[in-house]
Amino acid sequence: MKYIVVLADGMADYPCPELGGKTPLAYAQTPQMDGLAARGTVGLVRTVPEGLPPGSDVANLSVLGYDPRECYTGRAPLEAASMGVGLKPEDVAFRCNLVTLAGDGPYAARVMVDYSAGEISSAEARELITAVQERLGNETIAFYPGVSYRHLMVWRGGP
């Protein structure tokens, strides 16, 4: 038998006063999801083992049949694979996010106010990451443009 797994990633949220005390999901009109739930099998599963960070990267490994306690290496290697960036066993991949900081003072005194760099476009982000690669990249460190604020840095040969 073949199955389709619909993973509602990122749908958990807190109730909002602006939505009458409901969560965004409880407030939303969801006829397609309601139809899937009515026709399919709905259940709960623990996809994140105790002691691991509760993120979609860990959960998706579990859903795909891998034990994240044995093979979890962080989000960056998955990002590298999705971008077509090959990694050798000795390479270390890092997510390289563009963000927005408030203030004009010293870096240590600034505060991150937006995790997505103002929802930066992929085209603008590509220009920035390309400039970072030109100035900081070398035979050991390489920066790769991704989508919107999400990018990749690879340390060839690792520490």
Coordinates of C-alpha atoms in Angstrom, one line a residue:
M1 CA 0.0 0.0 0.0
K2 CA 1.2 3.5 -0.8
Y3 CA 0.6 6.4 1.6
I4 CA 0.7 10.2 1.4
V5 CA 1.9 11.8 4.5
V6 CA 0.6 15.4 5.0
L7 CA 2.8 17.0 7.7
A8 CA 1.3 20.2 9.0
D9 CA 4.6 21.8 9.9
G10 CA 4.6 25.1 11.7
M11 CA 0.9 25.2 12.5
A12 CA 1.2 25.3 16.3
D13 CA 0.7 28.8 17.7
Y14 CA -0.6 30.7 20.7
P15 CA -4.1 32.1 21.0
C16 CA -4.4 35.7 19.8
P17 CA -6.6 38.4 21.4
E18 CA -7.1 39.9 17.9
L19 CA -8.7 36.6 16.8
G20 CA -11.1 36.3 19.7
G21 CA -8.7 34.2 21.8
K22 CA -8.3 31.6 19.0
T23 CA -5.1 30.4 17.5
P24 CA -4.5 31.3 13.8
L25 CA -5.3 27.7 12.8
A26 CA -8.5 27.6 14.9
Y27 CA -9.6 30.9 13.3
A28 CA -8.7 30.0 9.7
Q29 CA -11.2 28.6 7.2
T30 CA -9.6 25.2 6.3
P31 CA -12.0 23.4 4.0
Q32 CA -9.3 21.4 2.2
M33 CA -7.6 20.3 5.4
D34 CA -11.1 19.5 6.9
G35 CA -11.8 17.3 3.8
L36 CA -8.5 15.5 4.1
A37 CA -9.1 14.8 7.8
A38 CA -12.6 13.5 7.1
R39 CA -11.4 11.1 4.4
G40 CA -8.1 10.1 5.8
T41 CA -6.6 8.8 9.0
V42 CA -5.7 11.4 11.5
G43 CA -3.3 10.8 14.4
L44 CA -0.6 12.2 16.6
V45 CA 3.0 11.1 16.6
R46 CA 6.0 12.2 18.5
T47 CA 8.5 13.1 15.9
V48 CA 11.1 14.8 18.1
P49 CA 13.0 12.6 20.5
E50 CA 13.7 13.8 24.0
G51 CA 16.8 16.0 24.2
L52 CA 16.8 17.1 20.6
P53 CA 15.7 20.6 19.4
P54 CA 12.1 20.7 18.4
G55 CA 12.4 21.8 14.8
S56 CA 11.1 20.7 11.5
D57 CA 14.6 19.4 10.5
V58 CA 14.5 16.9 13.4
A59 CA 10.8 16.0 12.9
N60 CA 11.2 15.5 9.1
L61 CA 14.0 13.1 9.6
S62 CA 11.7 11.0 11.9
V63 CA 8.8 11.2 9.4
L64 CA 11.1 9.9 6.7
G65 CA 12.2 7.0 8.8
Y66 CA 15.5 8.1 10.1
D67 CA 16.4 8.2 13.8
P68 CA 17.6 11.8 14.4
R69 CA 19.4 10.6 17.5
E70 CA 21.8 8.7 15.2
C71 CA 21.9 10.9 12.1
Y72 CA 20.9 14.5 13.0
T73 CA 23.6 17.0 12.0
G74 CA 21.6 20.2 12.0
R75 CA 19.6 22.0 9.4
A76 CA 22.5 23.2 7.2
P77 CA 23.4 19.8 5.6
L78 CA 19.8 19.5 4.5
E79 CA 19.8 23.0 3.2
A80 CA 23.0 22.2 1.3
A81 CA 21.4 19.1 -0.3
S82 CA 18.3 21.1 -1.3
M83 CA 20.6 23.7 -3.0
G84 CA 22.7 21.1 -4.8
V85 CA 25.8 21.9 -2.8
G86 CA 27.9 18.8 -2.3
L87 CA 29.5 18.1 1.1
K88 CA 32.4 15.8 1.9
P89 CA 32.5 14.0 5.3
E90 CA 35.0 16.5 6.6
D91 CA 33.0 19.6 5.5
V92 CA 30.9 21.6 8.0
A93 CA 27.8 23.4 6.7
F94 CA 26.2 26.4 8.5
R95 CA 22.9 28.1 7.9
C96 CA 23.7 31.7 7.1
N97 CA 20.6 33.9 7.6
L98 CA 20.3 37.5 6.8
V99 CA 18.6 39.5 9.6
T100 CA 17.7 43.1 10.5
L101 CA 19.4 44.7 13.5
A102 CA 18.2 47.8 15.3
G103 CA 20.4 50.8 16.2
D104 CA 23.6 52.3 14.9
G105 CA 25.9 51.6 17.9
P106 CA 28.5 48.9 18.3
Y107 CA 27.6 45.5 17.0
A108 CA 27.4 44.0 20.5
A109 CA 24.8 46.6 21.6
R110 CA 22.5 46.0 18.6
V111 CA 19.3 43.9 18.8
M112 CA 17.8 41.7 16.1
V113 CA 14.4 43.0 15.2
D114 CA 13.6 40.8 12.2
Y115 CA 14.7 37.3 11.5
S116 CA 14.0 37.6 7.8
A117 CA 15.8 40.8 6.9
G118 CA 12.5 42.5 6.2
E119 CA 11.4 39.6 4.0
I120 CA 14.2 40.3 1.6
S121 CA 13.8 39.2 -1.9
S122 CA 15.9 36.3 -3.3
A123 CA 17.4 38.6 -5.9
E124 CA 18.5 41.3 -3.4
A125 CA 19.8 38.6 -1.0
R126 CA 21.8 36.9 -3.8
E127 CA 23.6 40.3 -4.4
L128 CA 24.5 40.5 -0.7
I129 CA 25.6 36.9 -0.4
T130 CA 27.6 37.2 -3.6
A131 CA 29.3 40.3 -2.2
V132 CA 30.1 38.4 1.1
Q133 CA 31.6 35.5 -0.9
E134 CA 33.7 38.0 -2.9
R135 CA 35.1 39.6 0.3
L136 CA 35.2 36.7 2.8
G137 CA 35.1 33.5 0.7
N138 CA 38.3 31.6 0.0
E139 CA 39.4 28.0 -0.7
T140 CA 38.2 27.0 2.8
I141 CA 35.1 29.1 3.4
A142 CA 32.3 29.5 0.8
F143 CA 29.0 31.3 0.9
Y144 CA 26.1 30.1 -1.3
P145 CA 22.9 32.1 -2.0
G146 CA 19.6 30.4 -1.2
V147 CA 16.1 31.8 -1.0
S148 CA 15.0 35.0 0.7
Y149 CA 16.9 35.3 4.0
R150 CA 18.1 31.6 4.1
H151 CA 21.7 30.9 2.8
L152 CA 24.6 28.6 3.4
M153 CA 28.2 28.8 4.5
V154 CA 30.4 25.8 4.0
W155 CA 33.7 25.3 5.8
R156 CA 35.7 22.9 3.6
G157 CA 37.8 20.6 5.7
G158 CA 36.1 21.6 8.9
P159 CA 37.8 22.5 12.2

